CSV table of C-alpha atoms and ligand atoms in Angstrom, one decimal:
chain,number,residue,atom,x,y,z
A,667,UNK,CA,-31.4,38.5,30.0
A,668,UNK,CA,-30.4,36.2,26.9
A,669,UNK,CA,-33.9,34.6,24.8
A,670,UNK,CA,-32.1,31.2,24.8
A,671,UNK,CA,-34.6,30.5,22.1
A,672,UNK,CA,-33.0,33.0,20.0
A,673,UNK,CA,-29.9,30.0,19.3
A,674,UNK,CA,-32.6,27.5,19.3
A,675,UNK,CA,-32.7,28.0,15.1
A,676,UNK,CA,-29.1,28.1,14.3
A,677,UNK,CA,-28.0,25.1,16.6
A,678,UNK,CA,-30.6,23.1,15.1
A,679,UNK,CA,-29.0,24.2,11.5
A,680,UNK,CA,-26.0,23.7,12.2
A,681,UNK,CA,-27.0,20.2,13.5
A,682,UNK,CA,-28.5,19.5,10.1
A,683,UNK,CA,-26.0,20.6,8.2
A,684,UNK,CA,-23.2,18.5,10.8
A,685,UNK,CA,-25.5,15.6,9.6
A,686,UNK,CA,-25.8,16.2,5.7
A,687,UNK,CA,-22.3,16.5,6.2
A,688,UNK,CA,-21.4,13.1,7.4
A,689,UNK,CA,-24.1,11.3,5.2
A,690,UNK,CA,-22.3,13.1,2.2
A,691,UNK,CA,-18.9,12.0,3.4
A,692,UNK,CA,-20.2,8.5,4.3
A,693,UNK,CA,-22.1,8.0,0.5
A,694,UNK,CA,-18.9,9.1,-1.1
A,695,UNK,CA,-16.9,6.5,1.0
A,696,UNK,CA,-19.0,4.0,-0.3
A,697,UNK,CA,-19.3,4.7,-4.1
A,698,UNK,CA,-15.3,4.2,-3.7
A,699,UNK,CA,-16.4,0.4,-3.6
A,700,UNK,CA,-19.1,0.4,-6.8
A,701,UNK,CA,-16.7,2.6,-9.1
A,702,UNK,CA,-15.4,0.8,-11.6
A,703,UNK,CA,-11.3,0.3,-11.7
A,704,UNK,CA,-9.9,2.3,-14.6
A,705,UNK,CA,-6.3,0.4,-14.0
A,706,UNK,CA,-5.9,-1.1,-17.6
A,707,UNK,CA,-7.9,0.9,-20.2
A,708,UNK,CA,-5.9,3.7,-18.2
A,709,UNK,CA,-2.7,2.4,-17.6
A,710,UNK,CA,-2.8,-0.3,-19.7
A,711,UNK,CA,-4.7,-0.3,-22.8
A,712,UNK,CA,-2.3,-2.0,-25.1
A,713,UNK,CA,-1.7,-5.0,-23.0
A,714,UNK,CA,1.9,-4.4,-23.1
A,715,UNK,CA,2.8,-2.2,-20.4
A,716,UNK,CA,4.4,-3.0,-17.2
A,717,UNK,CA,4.0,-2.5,-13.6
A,718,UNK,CA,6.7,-2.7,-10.6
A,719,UNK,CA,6.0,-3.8,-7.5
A,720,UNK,CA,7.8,-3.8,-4.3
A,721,UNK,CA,8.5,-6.4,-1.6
A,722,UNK,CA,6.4,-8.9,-3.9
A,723,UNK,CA,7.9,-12.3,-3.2
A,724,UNK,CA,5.3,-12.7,-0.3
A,725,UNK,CA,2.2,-11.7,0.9
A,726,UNK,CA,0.3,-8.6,-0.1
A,727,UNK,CA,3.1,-7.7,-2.9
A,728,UNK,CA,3.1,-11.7,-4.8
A,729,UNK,CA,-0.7,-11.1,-4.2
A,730,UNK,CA,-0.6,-7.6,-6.4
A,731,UNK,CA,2.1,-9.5,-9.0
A,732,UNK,CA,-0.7,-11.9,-9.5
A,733,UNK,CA,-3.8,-9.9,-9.8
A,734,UNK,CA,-1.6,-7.6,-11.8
A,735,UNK,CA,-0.6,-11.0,-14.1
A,736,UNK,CA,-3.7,-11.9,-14.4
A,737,UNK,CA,-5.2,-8.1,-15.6
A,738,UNK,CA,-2.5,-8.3,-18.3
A,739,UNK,CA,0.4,-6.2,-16.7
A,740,UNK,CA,4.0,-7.3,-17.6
A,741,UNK,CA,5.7,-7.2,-14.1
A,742,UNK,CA,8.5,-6.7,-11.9
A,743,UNK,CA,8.9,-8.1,-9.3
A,744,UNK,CA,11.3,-6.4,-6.8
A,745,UNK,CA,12.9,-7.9,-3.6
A,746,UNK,CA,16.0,-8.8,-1.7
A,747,UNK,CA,16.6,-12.7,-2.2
A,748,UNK,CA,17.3,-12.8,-5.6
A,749,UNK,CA,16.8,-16.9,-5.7
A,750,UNK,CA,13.1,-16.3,-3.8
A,751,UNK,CA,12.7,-14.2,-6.9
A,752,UNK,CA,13.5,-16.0,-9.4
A,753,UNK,CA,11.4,-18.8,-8.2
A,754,UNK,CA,8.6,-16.7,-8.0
A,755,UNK,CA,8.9,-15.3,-11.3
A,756,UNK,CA,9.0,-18.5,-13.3
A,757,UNK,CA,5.7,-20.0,-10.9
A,758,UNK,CA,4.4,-16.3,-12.2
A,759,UNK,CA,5.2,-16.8,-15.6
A,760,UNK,CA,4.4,-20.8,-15.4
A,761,UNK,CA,0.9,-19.3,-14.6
A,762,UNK,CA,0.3,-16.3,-17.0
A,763,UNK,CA,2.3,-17.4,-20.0
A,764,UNK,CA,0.9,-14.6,-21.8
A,765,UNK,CA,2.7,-11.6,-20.0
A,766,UNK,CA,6.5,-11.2,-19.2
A,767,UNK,CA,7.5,-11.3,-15.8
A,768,UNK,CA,11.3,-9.5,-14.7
A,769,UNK,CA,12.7,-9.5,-11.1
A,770,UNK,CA,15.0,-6.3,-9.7
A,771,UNK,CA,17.3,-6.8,-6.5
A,772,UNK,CA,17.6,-4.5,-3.9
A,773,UNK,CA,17.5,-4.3,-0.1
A,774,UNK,CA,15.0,-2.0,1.0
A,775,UNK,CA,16.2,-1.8,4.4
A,776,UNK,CA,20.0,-0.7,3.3
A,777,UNK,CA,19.2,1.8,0.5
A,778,UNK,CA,22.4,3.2,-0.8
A,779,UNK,CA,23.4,5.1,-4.1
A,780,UNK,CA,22.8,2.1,-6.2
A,781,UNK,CA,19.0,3.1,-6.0
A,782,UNK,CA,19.5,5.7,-8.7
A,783,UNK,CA,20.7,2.9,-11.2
A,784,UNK,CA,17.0,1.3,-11.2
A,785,UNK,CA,15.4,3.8,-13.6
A,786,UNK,CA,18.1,2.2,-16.0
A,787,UNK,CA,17.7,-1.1,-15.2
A,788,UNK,CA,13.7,-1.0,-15.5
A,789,UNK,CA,14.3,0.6,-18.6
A,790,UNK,CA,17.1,-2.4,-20.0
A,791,UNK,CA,14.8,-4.9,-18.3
A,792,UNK,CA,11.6,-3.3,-20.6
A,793,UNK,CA,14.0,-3.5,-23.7
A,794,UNK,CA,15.0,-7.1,-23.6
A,795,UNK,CA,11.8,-8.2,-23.1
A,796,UNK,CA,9.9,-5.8,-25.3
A,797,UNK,CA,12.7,-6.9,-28.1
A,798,UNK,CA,11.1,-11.3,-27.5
A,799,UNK,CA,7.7,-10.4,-26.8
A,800,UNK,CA,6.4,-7.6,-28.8
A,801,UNK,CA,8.3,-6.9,-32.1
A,802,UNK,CA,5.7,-5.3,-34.4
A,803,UNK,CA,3.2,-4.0,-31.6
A,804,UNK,CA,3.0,-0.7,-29.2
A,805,UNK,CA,6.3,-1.1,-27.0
A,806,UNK,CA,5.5,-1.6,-23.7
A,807,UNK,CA,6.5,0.8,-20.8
A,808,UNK,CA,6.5,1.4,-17.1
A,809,UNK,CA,3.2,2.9,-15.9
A,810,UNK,CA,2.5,1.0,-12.4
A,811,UNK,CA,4.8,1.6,-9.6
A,812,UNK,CA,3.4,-0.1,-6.3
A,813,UNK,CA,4.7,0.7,-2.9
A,814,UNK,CA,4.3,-2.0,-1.2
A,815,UNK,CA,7.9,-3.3,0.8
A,816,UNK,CA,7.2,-3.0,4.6
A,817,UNK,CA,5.7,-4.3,7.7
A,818,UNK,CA,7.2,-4.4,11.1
A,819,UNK,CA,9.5,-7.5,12.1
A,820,UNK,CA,9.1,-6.8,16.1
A,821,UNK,CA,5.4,-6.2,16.5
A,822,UNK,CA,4.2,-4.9,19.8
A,823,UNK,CA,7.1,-3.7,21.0
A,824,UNK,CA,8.4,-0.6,23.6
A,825,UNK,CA,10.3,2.1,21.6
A,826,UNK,CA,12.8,1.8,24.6
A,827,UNK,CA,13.1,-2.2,23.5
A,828,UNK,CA,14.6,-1.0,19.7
A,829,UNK,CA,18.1,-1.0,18.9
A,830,UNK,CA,19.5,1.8,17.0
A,831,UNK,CA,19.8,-0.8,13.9
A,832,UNK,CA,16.3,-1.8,14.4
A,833,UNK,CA,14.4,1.7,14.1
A,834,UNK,CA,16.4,2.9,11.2
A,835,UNK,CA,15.8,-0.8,9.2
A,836,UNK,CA,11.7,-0.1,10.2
A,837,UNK,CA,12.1,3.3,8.7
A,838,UNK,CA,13.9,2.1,5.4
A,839,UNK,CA,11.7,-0.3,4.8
A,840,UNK,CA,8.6,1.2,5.3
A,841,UNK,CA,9.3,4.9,4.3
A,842,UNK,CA,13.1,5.8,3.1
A,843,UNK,CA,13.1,2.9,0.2
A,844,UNK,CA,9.3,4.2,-1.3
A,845,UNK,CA,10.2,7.6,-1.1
A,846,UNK,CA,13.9,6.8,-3.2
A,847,UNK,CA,12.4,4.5,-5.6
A,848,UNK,CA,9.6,6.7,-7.0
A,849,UNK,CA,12.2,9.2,-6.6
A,850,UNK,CA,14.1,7.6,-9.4
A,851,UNK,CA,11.3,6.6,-11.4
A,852,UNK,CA,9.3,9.3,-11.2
A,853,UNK,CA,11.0,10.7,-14.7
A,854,UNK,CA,10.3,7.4,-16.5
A,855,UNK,CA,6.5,7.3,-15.0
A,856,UNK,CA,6.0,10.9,-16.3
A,857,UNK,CA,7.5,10.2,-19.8
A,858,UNK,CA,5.2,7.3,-20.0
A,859,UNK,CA,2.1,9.2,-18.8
A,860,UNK,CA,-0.8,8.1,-17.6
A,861,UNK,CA,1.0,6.5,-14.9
A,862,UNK,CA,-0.3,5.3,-11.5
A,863,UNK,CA,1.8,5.2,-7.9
A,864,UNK,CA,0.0,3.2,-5.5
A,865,UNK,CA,1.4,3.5,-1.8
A,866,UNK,CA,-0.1,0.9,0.6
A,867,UNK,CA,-0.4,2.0,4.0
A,868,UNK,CA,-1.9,0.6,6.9
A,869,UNK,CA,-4.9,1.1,9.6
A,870,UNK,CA,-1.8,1.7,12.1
A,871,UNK,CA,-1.2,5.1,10.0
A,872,UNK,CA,-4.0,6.4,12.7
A,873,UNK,CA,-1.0,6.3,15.4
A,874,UNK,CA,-1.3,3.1,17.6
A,875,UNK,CA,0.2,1.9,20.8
A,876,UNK,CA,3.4,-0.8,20.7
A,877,UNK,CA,4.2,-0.3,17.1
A,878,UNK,CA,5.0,3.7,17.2
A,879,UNK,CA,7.8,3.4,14.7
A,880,UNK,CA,5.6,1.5,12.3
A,881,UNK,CA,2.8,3.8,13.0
A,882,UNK,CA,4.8,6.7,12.3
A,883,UNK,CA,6.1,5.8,9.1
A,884,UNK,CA,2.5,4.7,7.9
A,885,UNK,CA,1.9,8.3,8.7
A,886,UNK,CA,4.9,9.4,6.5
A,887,UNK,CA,3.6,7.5,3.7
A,888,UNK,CA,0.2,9.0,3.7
A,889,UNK,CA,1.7,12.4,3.4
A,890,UNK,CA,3.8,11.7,0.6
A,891,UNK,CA,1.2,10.4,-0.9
A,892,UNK,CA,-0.8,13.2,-0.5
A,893,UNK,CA,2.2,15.9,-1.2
A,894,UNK,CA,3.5,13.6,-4.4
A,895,UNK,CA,-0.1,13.6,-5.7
A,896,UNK,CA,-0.8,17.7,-5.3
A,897,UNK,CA,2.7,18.0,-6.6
A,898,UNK,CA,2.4,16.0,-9.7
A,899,UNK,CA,-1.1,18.1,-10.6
A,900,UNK,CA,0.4,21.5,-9.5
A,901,UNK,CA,2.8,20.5,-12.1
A,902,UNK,CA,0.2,19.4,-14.9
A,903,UNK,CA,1.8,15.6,-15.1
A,904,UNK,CA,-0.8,13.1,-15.4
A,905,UNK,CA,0.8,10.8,-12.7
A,906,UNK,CA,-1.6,9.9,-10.1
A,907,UNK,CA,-0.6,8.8,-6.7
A,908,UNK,CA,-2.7,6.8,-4.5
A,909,UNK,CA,-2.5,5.8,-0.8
A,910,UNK,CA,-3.8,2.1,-0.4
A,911,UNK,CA,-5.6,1.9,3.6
A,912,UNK,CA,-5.2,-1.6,4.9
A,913,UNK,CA,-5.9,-2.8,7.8
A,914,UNK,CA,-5.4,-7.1,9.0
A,915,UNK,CA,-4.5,-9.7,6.2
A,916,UNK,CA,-3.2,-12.6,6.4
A,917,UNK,CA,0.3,-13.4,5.2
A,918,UNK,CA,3.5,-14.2,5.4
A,919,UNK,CA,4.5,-11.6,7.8
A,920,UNK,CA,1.3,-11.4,9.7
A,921,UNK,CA,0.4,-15.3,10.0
A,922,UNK,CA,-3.3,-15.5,11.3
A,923,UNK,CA,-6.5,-17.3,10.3
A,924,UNK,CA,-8.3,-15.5,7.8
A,925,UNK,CA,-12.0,-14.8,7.7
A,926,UNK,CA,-14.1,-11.8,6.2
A,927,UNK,CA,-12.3,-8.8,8.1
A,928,UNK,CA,-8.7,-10.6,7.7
A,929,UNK,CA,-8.4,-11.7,3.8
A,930,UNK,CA,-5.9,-13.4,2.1
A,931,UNK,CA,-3.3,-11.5,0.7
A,932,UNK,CA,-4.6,-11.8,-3.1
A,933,UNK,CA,-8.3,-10.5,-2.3
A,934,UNK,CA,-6.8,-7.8,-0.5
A,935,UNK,CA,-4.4,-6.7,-3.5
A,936,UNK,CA,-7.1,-7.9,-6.1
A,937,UNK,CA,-9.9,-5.3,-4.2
A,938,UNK,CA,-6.6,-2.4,-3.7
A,939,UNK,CA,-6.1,-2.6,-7.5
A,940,UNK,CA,-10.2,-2.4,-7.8
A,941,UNK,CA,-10.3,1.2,-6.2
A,942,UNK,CA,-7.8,3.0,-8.9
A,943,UNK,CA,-9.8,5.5,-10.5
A,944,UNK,CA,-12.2,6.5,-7.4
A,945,UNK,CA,-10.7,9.9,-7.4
A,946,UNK,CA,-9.7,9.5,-3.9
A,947,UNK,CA,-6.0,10.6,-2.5
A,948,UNK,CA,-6.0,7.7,0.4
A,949,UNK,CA,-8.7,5.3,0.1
A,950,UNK,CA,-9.2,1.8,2.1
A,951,UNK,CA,-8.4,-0.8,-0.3
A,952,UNK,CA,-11.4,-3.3,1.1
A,953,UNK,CA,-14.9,-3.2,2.0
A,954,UNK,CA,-14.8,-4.8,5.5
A,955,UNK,CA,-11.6,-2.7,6.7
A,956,UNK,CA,-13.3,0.6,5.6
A,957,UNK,CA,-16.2,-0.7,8.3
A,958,UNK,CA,-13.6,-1.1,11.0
A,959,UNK,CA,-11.1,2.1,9.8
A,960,UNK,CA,-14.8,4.2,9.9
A,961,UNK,CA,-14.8,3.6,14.2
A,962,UNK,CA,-11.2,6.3,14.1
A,963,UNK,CA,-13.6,8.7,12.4
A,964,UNK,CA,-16.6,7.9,14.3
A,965,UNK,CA,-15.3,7.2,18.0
A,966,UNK,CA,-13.3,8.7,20.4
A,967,UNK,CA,-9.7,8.3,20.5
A,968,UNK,CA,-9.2,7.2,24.0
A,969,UNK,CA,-11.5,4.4,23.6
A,970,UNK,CA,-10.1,3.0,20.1
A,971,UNK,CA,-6.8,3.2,21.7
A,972,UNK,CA,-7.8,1.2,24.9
A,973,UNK,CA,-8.8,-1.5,22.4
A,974,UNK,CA,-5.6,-1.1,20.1
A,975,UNK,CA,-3.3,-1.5,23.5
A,976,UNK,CA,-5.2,-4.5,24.8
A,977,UNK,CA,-4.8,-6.3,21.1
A,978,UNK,CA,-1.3,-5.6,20.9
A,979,UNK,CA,-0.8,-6.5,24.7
A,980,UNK,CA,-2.3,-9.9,24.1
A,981,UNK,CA,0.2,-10.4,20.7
A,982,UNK,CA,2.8,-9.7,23.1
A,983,UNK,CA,2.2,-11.9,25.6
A,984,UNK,CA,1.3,-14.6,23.1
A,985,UNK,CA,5.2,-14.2,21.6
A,986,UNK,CA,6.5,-14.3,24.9
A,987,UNK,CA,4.7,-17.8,25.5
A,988,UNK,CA,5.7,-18.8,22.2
A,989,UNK,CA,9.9,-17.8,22.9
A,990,UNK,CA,9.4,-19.3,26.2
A,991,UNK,CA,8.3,-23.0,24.9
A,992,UNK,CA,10.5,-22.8,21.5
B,1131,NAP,N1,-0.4,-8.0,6.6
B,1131,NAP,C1,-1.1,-7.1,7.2
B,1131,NAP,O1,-2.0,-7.4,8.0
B,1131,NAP,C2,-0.9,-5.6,6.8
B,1131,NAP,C3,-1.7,-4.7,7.4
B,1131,NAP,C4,-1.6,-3.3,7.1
B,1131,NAP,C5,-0.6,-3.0,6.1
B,1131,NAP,N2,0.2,-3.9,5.6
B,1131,NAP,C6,1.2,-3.4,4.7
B,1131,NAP,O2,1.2,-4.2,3.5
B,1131,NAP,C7,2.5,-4.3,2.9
B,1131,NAP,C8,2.9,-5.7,2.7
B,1131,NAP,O3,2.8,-6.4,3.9
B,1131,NAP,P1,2.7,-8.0,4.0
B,1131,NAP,O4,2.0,-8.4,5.3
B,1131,NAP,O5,2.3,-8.6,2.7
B,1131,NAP,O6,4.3,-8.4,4.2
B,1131,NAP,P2,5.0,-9.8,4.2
B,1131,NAP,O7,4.1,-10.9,4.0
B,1131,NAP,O8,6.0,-9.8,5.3
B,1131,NAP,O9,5.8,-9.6,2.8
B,1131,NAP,C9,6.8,-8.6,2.7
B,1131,NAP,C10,7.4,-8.7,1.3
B,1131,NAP,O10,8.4,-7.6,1.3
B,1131,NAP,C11,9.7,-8.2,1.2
B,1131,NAP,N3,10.7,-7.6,2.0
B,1131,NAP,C12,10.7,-7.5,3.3
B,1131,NAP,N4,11.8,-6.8,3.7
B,1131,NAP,C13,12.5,-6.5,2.6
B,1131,NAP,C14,13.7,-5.8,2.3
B,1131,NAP,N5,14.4,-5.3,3.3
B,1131,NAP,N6,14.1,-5.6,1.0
B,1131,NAP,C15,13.3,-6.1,0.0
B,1131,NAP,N7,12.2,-6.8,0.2
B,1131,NAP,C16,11.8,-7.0,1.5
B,1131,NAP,C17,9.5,-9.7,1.6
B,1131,NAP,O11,10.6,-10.4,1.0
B,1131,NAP,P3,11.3,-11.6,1.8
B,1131,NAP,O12,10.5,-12.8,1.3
B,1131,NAP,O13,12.7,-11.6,1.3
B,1131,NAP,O14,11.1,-11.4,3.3
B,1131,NAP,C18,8.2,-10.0,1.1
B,1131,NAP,O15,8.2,-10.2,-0.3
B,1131,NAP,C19,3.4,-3.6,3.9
B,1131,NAP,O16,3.6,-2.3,3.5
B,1131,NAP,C20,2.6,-3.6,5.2
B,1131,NAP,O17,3.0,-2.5,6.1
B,1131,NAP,C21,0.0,-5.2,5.9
């Protein structure tokens, strides 16, 4: 017969070192919120560089334009309603008179061959303003692309409910028009090395109930993140690529109260831009969502997904009331 006591030593090692294991994990995690950002002496140490960033007329994107602003980044803004950007720029530039602040048109959701024409208009925009802003200094150059165009227009709803149009404009957004853009710039960004991609992604990357297209191209963007990033140090560029974690925020798209777990969009982008340098490949942007984003490591699926259904069930009812009385 088996000395049961013979396992008795092992399991309780293997215990210890399941536990070490996690606290390590669970330490590292957390330094990712004391690090200090390396974004401008890295990226931007002459003041006179510039950062793109997508889908930044509202929300989470004008947020990063502004904390970006503010850090001393000359910035372009890109979006689809080319009077929404111009207004934006000059309230951007009304603000930080001390940076230059471009706008680049495009339609994320109907990418065609045009795309490839934006590493020479970032490159003309850089020009002209380099030419009025900065005649005897460093020039300045592209070293910031952020991801950031997407979200979901029909939240919390059956894959059955989509139209043909609808899932291929979710994908665009959210995964085809990152994956083109960076494409096209990833030349320029290599040229101008050190240079930072920063791909925000989202809490629904973890594959949840009622928004399985959205969830699925969250997923897409954490492994090109991921694949970019090995690819770019397999081939000894110095171009580091960064998947951004969020999880609820309050903006234009997603129009709730805010309160410590759902910040406004500028803390959100302000704490994202705070976490370049931690070393990590996907990292959650802010404190409080890294609490909530540590229950998918921590609990079982079944149950996280029982609460994920009920919280998009009751968004769903809540739009039906709201189409019913409009
Ligand atoms: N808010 C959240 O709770 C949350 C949570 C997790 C992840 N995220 C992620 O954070 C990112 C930003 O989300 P958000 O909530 O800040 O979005 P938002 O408030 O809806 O703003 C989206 C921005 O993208 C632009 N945009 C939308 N469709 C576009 C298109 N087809 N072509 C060009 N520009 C377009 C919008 O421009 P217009 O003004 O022209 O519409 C706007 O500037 C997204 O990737 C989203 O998935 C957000």
């Amino acid at each position: 017969m088996t000395d049961l006591g013979t396992f008795t030593k092992p399991l309780a090692y293997l215990g210890l070192f399941t536990l070490g294991k996690a606290a390590f994990s669970l330490t590292r995690q957390a330094t990712n919120f004391l690090l200090p950002s390396t974004l401008c002496k890295r990226y931007n140490p002459t003041k006179a560089n510039w950062a793109l960033v997508t889908g930044a007329t509202d929300g989470i994107g004008f947020g990063f334009s502004q904390e970006l602003c503010a850090r001393g980044f000359n910035v372009i803004l890109h979006g689809r309603n080319a009077e929404k950007l111009e207004r934006r720029r000059r309230e951007l530039q009304a603000l930080f008179p001390a940076v230059s602040v471009d706008v680049l048109v495009r339609d994320a959701q109907n990418v065609i061959t045009d795309i490839d024409d934006v590493d020479s208009e970032v490159r003309d925009i850089i020009h002209r303003n380099n030419r009025t802003i900065d005649s005897q200094g460093d020039p300045g150059r592209l070293t910031v692309l952020i991801n950031n165009v997407g979200g979901e227009t029909r939240p919390s709803t059956l894959l059955k409910e989509y139209t043909f149009e609808d899932v291929q404009a979710t994908i665009s957004r959210n995964a085809t028009f990152a994956i083109q853009i960076t494409r096209v710039l990833a030349g320029q960004l290599e040229e101008n090395a050190p240079g930072l991609v920063m791909n925000v992604s989202s809490i629904a990357a973890f594959g949840l109930p009622y928004i399985s297209i959205y969830s699925s191209t969250k997923g897409f963007v954490d492994s090109f993140t991921k694949s970019l990033r090995a690819e770019f140090a397999a081939e000894g560029k110095k171009v580091e690529v960064i998947g951004l974690r969020v999880a609820e925020v309050r903006t234009a798209g997603y129009d709730v109260e805010s309160n410590l777990f759902v910040p406004e969009a500028r803390v959100l982008a302000s704490a994202g831009l705070n976490r370049v340098g931690c070393g990590q490949e996907i990292v959650w942007a802010y404190f409080w969502h890294w609490l909530q984003g540590l229950s998918f490591e921590y609990l079982p699926r079944w149950m996280l997904m029982k609460v994920a259904a009920m919280k998009l069930k009751a968004i769903r009812s809540d739009q039906e009331a709201k189409a019913k009385s409009s």
